[in-house]
Short mmCIF file of C-alpha atoms in Angstrom, two decimals:
data_model
loop_
_atom_site.label_atom_id
_atom_site.label_comp_id
_atom_site.label_asym_id
_atom_site.label_seq_id
_atom_site.Cartn_x
_atom_site.Cartn_y
_atom_site.Cartn_z
CA MET Z 1 -7.60 16.54 -19.30
CA GLN Z 2 -9.69 19.69 -18.97
CA GLU Z 3 -10.91 19.43 -22.55
CA THR Z 4 -11.91 15.82 -21.94
CA LEU Z 5 -13.80 16.76 -18.79
CA ALA Z 6 -15.57 19.63 -20.50
CA GLN Z 7 -16.55 17.59 -23.55
CA ASN Z 8 -17.59 14.39 -21.78
CA THR Z 9 -19.27 15.74 -18.66
CA GLY Z 10 -19.69 19.46 -19.09
CA PHE Z 11 -17.72 19.73 -15.84
CA ASN Z 12 -17.59 23.20 -14.33
CA PHE Z 13 -14.24 24.04 -12.71
CA SER Z 14 -15.64 26.92 -10.67
CA THR Z 15 -16.29 26.56 -6.94
CA SER Z 16 -19.86 27.11 -5.77
CA GLU Z 17 -20.88 29.35 -2.85
CA ASN Z 18 -22.03 26.23 -1.00
CA GLN Z 19 -18.58 24.71 -1.34
CA LEU Z 20 -16.83 27.84 -0.09
CA MET Z 21 -19.21 28.04 2.87
CA ILE Z 22 -18.77 24.37 3.74
CA ARG Z 23 -14.98 24.49 3.43
CA SER Z 24 -14.83 27.44 5.80
CA MET Z 25 -17.24 25.89 8.29
CA VAL Z 26 -15.57 22.47 8.36
CA LYS Z 27 -12.08 23.95 8.47
CA ASP Z 28 -13.05 26.07 11.48
CA PHE Z 29 -14.67 23.06 13.17
CA ALA Z 30 -11.62 20.87 12.61
CA GLU Z 31 -9.23 23.47 13.99
CA LYS Z 32 -11.29 23.97 17.16
CA ASN Z 33 -12.63 20.47 17.85
CA ILE Z 34 -10.20 18.02 16.26
CA ARG Z 35 -6.65 19.38 15.99
CA PRO Z 36 -6.11 19.90 19.74
CA HIS Z 37 -6.86 16.22 20.41
CA VAL Z 38 -5.37 14.45 17.38
CA MET Z 39 -2.37 12.82 19.03
CA GLU Z 40 -4.24 12.10 22.27
CA TRP Z 41 -6.88 10.13 20.35
CA ASP Z 42 -4.25 8.48 18.17
CA GLU Z 43 -2.11 7.27 21.06
CA ALA Z 44 -5.07 5.92 23.05
CA GLN Z 45 -6.99 4.66 19.99
CA THR Z 46 -9.97 6.66 21.21
CA PHE Z 47 -13.01 6.81 18.96
CA PRO Z 48 -14.40 10.27 19.86
CA VAL Z 49 -18.13 9.75 19.45
CA GLU Z 50 -18.86 13.24 20.79
CA VAL Z 51 -17.07 14.80 17.80
CA PHE Z 52 -19.35 12.96 15.40
CA LYS Z 53 -22.39 14.09 17.36
CA LYS Z 54 -21.21 17.67 16.86
CA LEU Z 55 -20.60 17.00 13.16
CA GLY Z 56 -24.15 15.68 13.04
CA GLU Z 57 -25.43 18.98 14.44
CA LEU Z 58 -23.67 20.72 11.55
CA GLY Z 59 -25.29 18.37 9.04
CA MET Z 60 -22.01 16.74 8.09
CA MET Z 61 -23.12 13.20 8.99
CA GLY Z 62 -25.81 13.34 6.33
CA VAL Z 63 -24.16 15.47 3.66
CA LEU Z 64 -25.75 13.55 0.77
CA VAL Z 65 -29.06 12.78 2.50
CA PRO Z 66 -32.05 14.82 1.24
CA GLU Z 67 -33.53 17.31 3.68
CA VAL Z 68 -36.78 15.34 3.87
CA TYR Z 69 -34.84 12.64 5.73
CA GLY Z 70 -33.04 15.08 8.00
CA GLY Z 71 -29.91 15.50 5.89
CA SER Z 72 -28.14 18.46 4.30
CA GLY Z 73 -29.15 17.60 0.74
CA PHE Z 74 -25.80 18.47 -0.82
CA GLY Z 75 -24.03 16.76 -3.70
CA TYR Z 76 -20.73 14.96 -4.09
CA GLN Z 77 -18.63 18.09 -4.68
CA GLU Z 78 -19.63 19.42 -1.27
CA TYR Z 79 -19.13 15.97 0.21
CA VAL Z 80 -15.58 15.84 -1.15
CA ASP Z 81 -14.89 19.22 0.47
CA VAL Z 82 -16.10 17.98 3.86
CA ILE Z 83 -13.88 14.88 3.81
CA VAL Z 84 -10.84 16.79 2.51
CA GLU Z 85 -11.02 19.53 5.15
CA VAL Z 86 -11.36 17.03 8.00
CA ALA Z 87 -8.64 14.71 6.65
CA LYS Z 88 -6.19 17.62 6.34
CA VAL Z 89 -6.29 17.69 10.14
CA CYS Z 90 -6.94 14.03 11.02
CA GLY Z 91 -7.24 11.08 8.67
CA SER Z 92 -8.94 8.95 11.34
CA ILE Z 93 -11.88 11.32 11.75
CA GLY Z 94 -12.06 11.71 7.97
CA LEU Z 95 -12.19 7.93 7.54
CA SER Z 96 -15.01 7.46 10.03
CA LEU Z 97 -16.92 10.38 8.55
CA ALA Z 98 -16.56 8.85 5.08
CA ALA Z 99 -17.59 5.34 6.17
CA HIS Z 100 -20.69 6.65 7.93
CA ASN Z 101 -21.81 8.84 5.03
CA SER Z 102 -21.02 6.79 1.95
CA LEU Z 103 -21.30 3.18 3.12
CA CYS Z 104 -23.99 2.66 5.74
CA THR Z 105 -26.04 5.80 5.12
CA GLY Z 106 -25.37 5.73 1.39
CA HIS Z 107 -26.48 2.11 1.05
CA ILE Z 108 -29.81 2.73 2.80
CA LEU Z 109 -30.34 5.93 0.81
CA ALA Z 110 -29.71 4.16 -2.50
CA PHE Z 111 -31.59 0.91 -1.94
CA GLY Z 112 -33.97 1.32 0.98
CA THR Z 113 -37.73 1.58 0.66
CA GLU Z 114 -39.41 4.84 1.60
CA GLU Z 115 -40.41 3.29 4.92
CA GLN Z 116 -36.84 2.15 5.61
CA LYS Z 117 -35.41 5.53 4.70
CA MET Z 118 -37.83 7.35 7.00
CA LYS Z 119 -37.01 4.91 9.80
CA TRP Z 120 -33.22 5.02 9.70
CA LEU Z 121 -31.89 7.99 7.72
CA PRO Z 122 -32.98 10.79 10.12
CA LYS Z 123 -31.07 9.10 12.95
CA LEU Z 124 -27.99 8.58 10.77
CA ALA Z 125 -28.04 12.04 9.21
CA THR Z 126 -28.06 13.73 12.62
CA ALA Z 127 -25.55 11.29 14.19
CA GLU Z 128 -28.12 10.17 16.73
CA TRP Z 129 -26.94 6.83 15.38
CA ILE Z 130 -23.49 5.98 14.04
CA GLY Z 131 -23.47 3.64 11.03
CA ALA Z 132 -21.36 0.62 10.09
CA TRP Z 133 -21.16 -1.45 6.90
CA GLY Z 134 -20.10 -5.08 6.75
CA LEU Z 135 -18.72 -6.84 3.67
CA THR Z 136 -15.20 -8.05 4.50
CA GLU Z 137 -14.51 -11.30 6.33
CA ALA Z 138 -11.32 -12.87 7.66
CA ASN Z 139 -10.81 -15.11 4.63
CA THR Z 140 -12.67 -13.10 2.01
CA GLY Z 141 -11.25 -9.64 1.50
CA SER Z 142 -11.41 -8.91 -2.21
CA ASP Z 143 -13.00 -12.34 -2.81
CA ALA Z 144 -16.37 -11.30 -1.39
CA LEU Z 145 -18.40 -13.91 -3.28
CA ARG Z 146 -17.06 -16.62 -0.97
CA MET Z 147 -18.22 -14.99 2.24
CA MET Z 148 -19.20 -17.36 5.03
CA THR Z 149 -21.73 -15.24 6.93
CA THR Z 150 -25.17 -16.71 6.23
CA ALA Z 151 -28.77 -15.61 6.61
CA THR Z 152 -31.33 -18.41 6.80
CA LEU Z 153 -35.01 -17.61 6.42
CA ASP Z 154 -37.11 -18.65 9.42
CA GLY Z 155 -40.66 -17.39 9.20
CA ASP Z 156 -40.65 -13.60 9.18
CA HIS Z 157 -37.01 -13.40 10.29
CA TYR Z 158 -33.56 -14.13 8.93
CA VAL Z 159 -31.17 -15.93 11.25
CA LEU Z 160 -27.61 -14.61 10.79
CA ASN Z 161 -24.48 -16.58 11.63
CA GLY Z 162 -20.87 -15.62 10.96
CA ALA Z 163 -18.48 -12.71 11.43
CA LYS Z 164 -17.33 -9.62 9.60
CA ASN Z 165 -13.81 -8.20 9.95
CA TRP Z 166 -12.16 -4.79 9.59
CA ILE Z 167 -15.46 -3.03 10.18
CA THR Z 168 -15.38 0.70 10.85
CA HIS Z 169 -17.60 1.34 13.89
CA GLY Z 170 -18.13 -2.39 14.37
CA LYS Z 171 -18.45 -1.85 18.12
CA SER Z 172 -19.74 1.70 18.54
CA GLY Z 173 -22.07 1.70 15.55
CA ASP Z 174 -25.79 1.74 16.35
CA ILE Z 175 -26.79 0.21 13.03
CA ALA Z 176 -25.05 -1.84 10.35
CA VAL Z 177 -25.75 -2.76 6.75
CA VAL Z 178 -24.46 -6.32 6.44
CA MET Z 179 -23.87 -8.42 3.34
CA VAL Z 180 -24.87 -12.03 3.99
CA ARG Z 181 -25.02 -15.21 1.96
CA THR Z 182 -28.60 -16.25 1.18
CA GLY Z 183 -27.62 -18.53 -1.71
CA GLU Z 184 -24.72 -20.62 -2.95
CA LYS Z 185 -21.12 -19.68 -2.24
CA GLY Z 186 -19.50 -18.00 -5.24
CA ASP Z 187 -22.84 -16.97 -6.76
CA SER Z 188 -23.13 -13.19 -7.22
CA LYS Z 189 -26.90 -13.59 -6.83
CA GLY Z 190 -26.47 -15.51 -3.60
CA ILE Z 191 -25.76 -12.43 -1.45
CA SER Z 192 -28.27 -10.10 0.18
CA ALA Z 193 -28.04 -6.88 2.21
CA ILE Z 194 -29.69 -6.72 5.62
CA VAL Z 195 -29.85 -3.94 8.21
CA VAL Z 196 -29.05 -4.99 11.78
CA GLU Z 197 -29.65 -2.66 14.71
CA ARG Z 198 -27.41 -2.66 17.79
CA GLY Z 199 -29.08 -4.46 20.67
CA THR Z 200 -30.45 -7.23 18.47
CA PRO Z 201 -29.81 -10.50 20.38
CA GLY Z 202 -26.90 -12.42 18.85
CA PHE Z 203 -25.22 -9.29 17.41
CA SER Z 204 -21.99 -8.39 19.20
CA ALA Z 205 -18.57 -6.83 18.66
CA GLY Z 206 -15.39 -8.88 18.60
CA LYS Z 207 -11.72 -7.98 18.49
CA LYS Z 208 -10.73 -4.35 18.11
CA GLU Z 209 -7.75 -4.03 15.75
CA ASN Z 210 -4.53 -2.39 16.97
CA LYS Z 211 -3.59 -0.47 13.84
CA LEU Z 212 -0.53 1.27 12.38
CA GLY Z 213 -2.53 4.36 11.49
CA MET Z 214 -6.10 5.66 11.48
CA ARG Z 215 -6.04 4.71 15.15
CA ALA Z 216 -8.89 6.97 16.26
CA SER Z 217 -11.20 5.34 13.73
CA GLU Z 218 -12.62 2.25 15.39
CA THR Z 219 -12.06 -1.03 13.51
CA THR Z 220 -13.53 -4.22 14.96
CA GLU Z 221 -15.15 -7.53 14.22
CA MET Z 222 -18.92 -7.87 14.06
CA ILE Z 223 -20.17 -11.27 15.24
CA PHE Z 224 -23.55 -12.85 14.50
CA ASP Z 225 -24.63 -15.84 16.58
CA ASN Z 226 -28.14 -16.97 15.69
CA CYS Z 227 -29.00 -13.30 15.29
CA ARG Z 228 -32.66 -12.93 14.33
CA VAL Z 229 -33.38 -9.98 12.06
CA PRO Z 230 -36.84 -9.10 10.66
CA VAL Z 231 -37.37 -9.78 6.96
CA ALA Z 232 -38.50 -6.14 6.79
CA ASN Z 233 -34.83 -5.16 7.25
CA LEU Z 234 -33.83 -6.63 3.89
CA LEU Z 235 -32.61 -3.91 1.49
CA GLY Z 236 -34.00 -4.48 -1.99
CA ASN Z 237 -34.68 -8.05 -3.02
CA VAL Z 238 -33.05 -11.30 -2.02
CA GLY Z 239 -29.88 -11.87 -4.03
CA GLU Z 240 -29.24 -8.20 -4.86
CA GLY Z 241 -26.72 -7.56 -2.09
CA PHE Z 242 -23.53 -8.04 -4.10
CA LYS Z 243 -24.75 -5.83 -6.94
CA GLN Z 244 -25.78 -3.20 -4.41
CA ALA Z 245 -22.43 -3.39 -2.63
CA MET Z 246 -20.50 -2.85 -5.85
CA LYS Z 247 -22.53 0.28 -6.62
CA VAL Z 248 -22.04 1.54 -3.06
CA LEU Z 249 -18.30 0.98 -3.42
CA ASP Z 250 -18.25 3.08 -6.61
CA GLY Z 251 -19.30 6.02 -4.46
CA GLY Z 252 -17.13 4.82 -1.59
CA ARG Z 253 -14.07 5.11 -3.80
CA ILE Z 254 -14.77 8.82 -4.15
CA SER Z 255 -14.83 8.98 -0.36
CA ILE Z 256 -11.45 7.28 0.02
CA ALA Z 257 -10.02 9.35 -2.81
CA ALA Z 258 -11.17 12.51 -0.99
CA LEU Z 259 -9.72 11.14 2.25
CA SER Z 260 -6.43 10.54 0.44
CA LEU Z 261 -6.50 14.04 -1.02
CA GLY Z 262 -7.01 15.56 2.41
CA ILE Z 263 -4.10 13.61 3.89
CA ALA Z 264 -1.88 14.54 0.93
CA LYS Z 265 -2.80 18.22 1.27
CA GLY Z 266 -2.22 18.16 5.02
CA ALA Z 267 1.22 16.61 4.58
CA TYR Z 268 2.12 18.98 1.73
CA GLU Z 269 1.02 22.12 3.56
CA ALA Z 270 2.99 21.11 6.65
CA ALA Z 271 6.09 20.37 4.55
CA LEU Z 272 5.74 23.61 2.57
CA ALA Z 273 5.55 25.71 5.73
CA TYR Z 274 8.45 23.87 7.38
CA ALA Z 275 10.67 24.15 4.29
CA GLN Z 276 10.27 27.91 4.37
CA GLU Z 277 10.91 28.16 8.11
CA ARG Z 278 13.77 25.69 8.49
CA HIS Z 279 17.20 27.25 7.74
CA GLN Z 280 20.38 25.40 6.85
CA PHE Z 281 23.62 26.89 5.51
CA GLY Z 282 22.19 30.36 6.04
CA GLN Z 283 19.03 29.95 3.97
CA PRO Z 284 15.60 28.29 4.08
CA ILE Z 285 15.76 24.69 2.89
CA SER Z 286 13.04 25.50 0.34
CA SER Z 287 15.72 27.37 -1.63
CA PHE Z 288 17.56 24.12 -2.27
CA GLN Z 289 16.55 22.45 -5.52
CA ALA Z 290 16.34 19.02 -3.91
CA ILE Z 291 13.60 20.29 -1.58
CA SER Z 292 11.85 22.61 -4.02
CA PHE Z 293 11.55 19.80 -6.56
CA LYS Z 294 9.95 17.55 -3.95
CA LEU Z 295 7.40 20.27 -3.22
CA ALA Z 296 6.79 20.77 -6.95
CA ASP Z 297 6.12 17.06 -7.44
CA MET Z 298 3.79 16.94 -4.45
CA ALA Z 299 1.83 20.00 -5.60
CA THR Z 300 1.47 18.67 -9.15
CA GLU Z 301 0.29 15.21 -8.11
CA ILE Z 302 -2.18 16.68 -5.62
CA GLU Z 303 -3.71 18.89 -8.33
CA ALA Z 304 -3.97 15.92 -10.70
CA ALA Z 305 -5.59 13.77 -8.02
CA GLU Z 306 -8.15 16.46 -7.29
CA LEU Z 307 -9.10 16.69 -10.97
CA LEU Z 308 -9.78 12.96 -11.08
CA ILE Z 309 -11.84 13.18 -7.90
CA ARG Z 310 -13.85 16.18 -9.08
CA GLN Z 311 -14.58 14.42 -12.37
CA SER Z 312 -15.91 11.29 -10.67
CA ALA Z 313 -17.93 13.42 -8.23
CA ASP Z 314 -19.46 15.30 -11.14
CA LEU Z 315 -20.45 12.07 -12.87
CA LYS Z 316 -21.93 10.76 -9.61
CA ASN Z 317 -23.98 13.94 -9.20
CA ARG Z 318 -25.29 13.50 -12.74
CA GLY Z 319 -26.30 9.90 -12.08
CA GLN Z 320 -23.93 8.68 -14.78
CA LYS Z 321 -21.76 5.59 -14.63
CA MET Z 322 -18.41 6.37 -13.01
CA THR Z 323 -16.95 2.96 -12.16
CA LYS Z 324 -13.76 3.63 -14.13
CA GLU Z 325 -13.43 7.25 -13.04
CA SER Z 326 -13.93 6.56 -9.33
CA ALA Z 327 -11.49 3.65 -9.44
CA MET Z 328 -8.91 5.89 -11.17
CA ALA Z 329 -9.48 8.62 -8.59
CA LYS Z 330 -9.16 6.23 -5.66
CA TYR Z 331 -6.11 4.46 -7.07
CA PHE Z 332 -4.21 7.60 -8.01
CA ALA Z 333 -5.14 9.74 -5.00
CA SER Z 334 -4.30 7.02 -2.48
CA GLU Z 335 -0.87 6.46 -4.01
CA VAL Z 336 -0.33 10.24 -4.09
CA ALA Z 337 -1.19 10.40 -0.38
CA VAL Z 338 1.50 7.85 0.42
CA ARG Z 339 4.09 9.62 -1.74
CA ALA Z 340 3.24 13.05 -0.36
CA ALA Z 341 3.39 11.86 3.24
CA THR Z 342 6.68 10.07 2.60
CA GLU Z 343 8.25 13.14 1.07
CA ALA Z 344 6.90 15.32 3.87
CA VAL Z 345 8.70 13.16 6.43
CA GLN Z 346 11.86 13.43 4.33
CA ILE Z 347 11.62 17.21 4.18
CA PHE Z 348 11.19 17.39 7.94
CA GLY Z 349 14.22 15.14 8.35
CA GLY Z 350 14.74 13.78 11.86
CA TYR Z 351 11.87 15.91 13.18
CA GLY Z 352 9.55 14.20 10.73
CA TYR Z 353 10.21 10.91 12.47
CA THR Z 354 8.94 12.20 15.80
CA LYS Z 355 5.41 12.57 17.10
CA ASP Z 356 6.04 16.23 17.90
CA PHE Z 357 5.31 17.10 14.27
CA PRO Z 358 2.22 16.14 12.23
CA VAL Z 359 3.80 14.46 9.23
CA GLU Z 360 4.60 11.13 10.92
CA LYS Z 361 0.86 10.65 11.49
CA PHE Z 362 0.02 11.55 7.89
CA TYR Z 363 2.67 8.97 6.92
CA ARG Z 364 1.03 6.24 9.03
CA ASP Z 365 -2.53 7.14 8.08
CA SER Z 366 -1.89 7.37 4.35
CA LYS Z 367 -1.15 3.69 3.81
CA LEU Z 368 -4.65 2.52 4.61
CA CYS Z 369 -5.94 4.55 1.66
CA THR Z 370 -4.19 2.14 -0.74
CA ILE Z 371 -5.86 -0.84 1.00
CA GLY Z 372 -9.34 0.07 2.23
CA GLU Z 373 -12.42 -0.21 -0.02
CA GLY Z 374 -10.40 -2.08 -2.63
CA THR Z 375 -6.63 -2.23 -2.82
CA SER Z 376 -4.65 -0.41 -5.50
CA GLU Z 377 -4.33 -3.75 -7.27
CA ILE Z 378 -8.10 -4.24 -7.26
CA GLN Z 379 -8.58 -0.70 -8.61
CA LYS Z 380 -6.30 -1.55 -11.53
CA ILE Z 381 -8.36 -4.67 -12.21
CA VAL Z 382 -11.52 -2.54 -12.25
CA ILE Z 383 -9.94 0.09 -14.52
CA ALA Z 384 -8.54 -2.53 -16.90
CA ARG Z 385 -11.88 -4.29 -17.11
CA GLU Z 386 -13.64 -1.03 -17.93
CA ILE Z 387 -11.21 0.08 -20.65
CA LEU Z 388 -10.88 -3.38 -22.25
CA ASN Z 389 -14.61 -4.09 -22.38
CA LYS Z 390 -15.48 -0.97 -24.35
#
């Protein structure tokens, strides 16, 4: 693996000073501002906007945004570190942080005009505005080409009608990048991307989902009822929305892979500490092979997942194609998160099934990683397509 990385990408396995600084800063922030409230927010399904405002002050809501637009100007390695450190404490906050950075903000950064970037990115990068991104609909999850939300041209405006489902920040978001149908259903060139600002007449929030995990990350419907949006809010050209969305999702997979890695590390570290503290039959349970082998498997899979993630992040930084690599990273890391969280609960035993210990939340949060931004099955389709078409 390391030889392949070195030969194909020139990947450097060392950690930069920026990464060390960011890890320390975000870890300290998460311990002080997130950990004390994790279960409170989870139980009440509270989306803590004030935390994201504080993250914005630290530059973590615009990690990848160049400084000219008010961002931090870092690359994907630093971005991975930010998501991992937050997710080790709370997957919900990590998920919202990832969705804001890589989907809404990332889409505008990649495909907006200079005027559009100057208009929206400074507000997003500082968390003055929270971003949302709308692709999924009730009847079109992975089958995005058959979306029903339409945008009809009327003079210098588009009139939007339809609804988007499972949208992170669909209610609290101040701005959303929305994929709409401007052509025929099923036509990949019949979809366009349009930015809609909160407060636009006809744009409202619908049902808020009551979720198994990631409960502090808001997930709602976005509804468009004769919503008039200026043509100037179109990202790129008409008909480019689907192509744009697929490229955005390539980067988004790195985000969810990093989120998965953080959850896996959080569960592993909790289980490792507990196994050394918990005594049975006169010795720590970590001395029993059944437990030590679980920890060994968790540690190995976590290291392997991180290598896949770092490789895809390196390719992304270089501007090289990384569709296969990001899909592999997302697929593997998300499944590792589920396995690590499951084993952590097992190591904790009965205590792991209670809300007094952190692993039950890692267990609940982890499952979304195998579903969001493309299920594990979709990732395998993407990987197979890439390796068979060479």
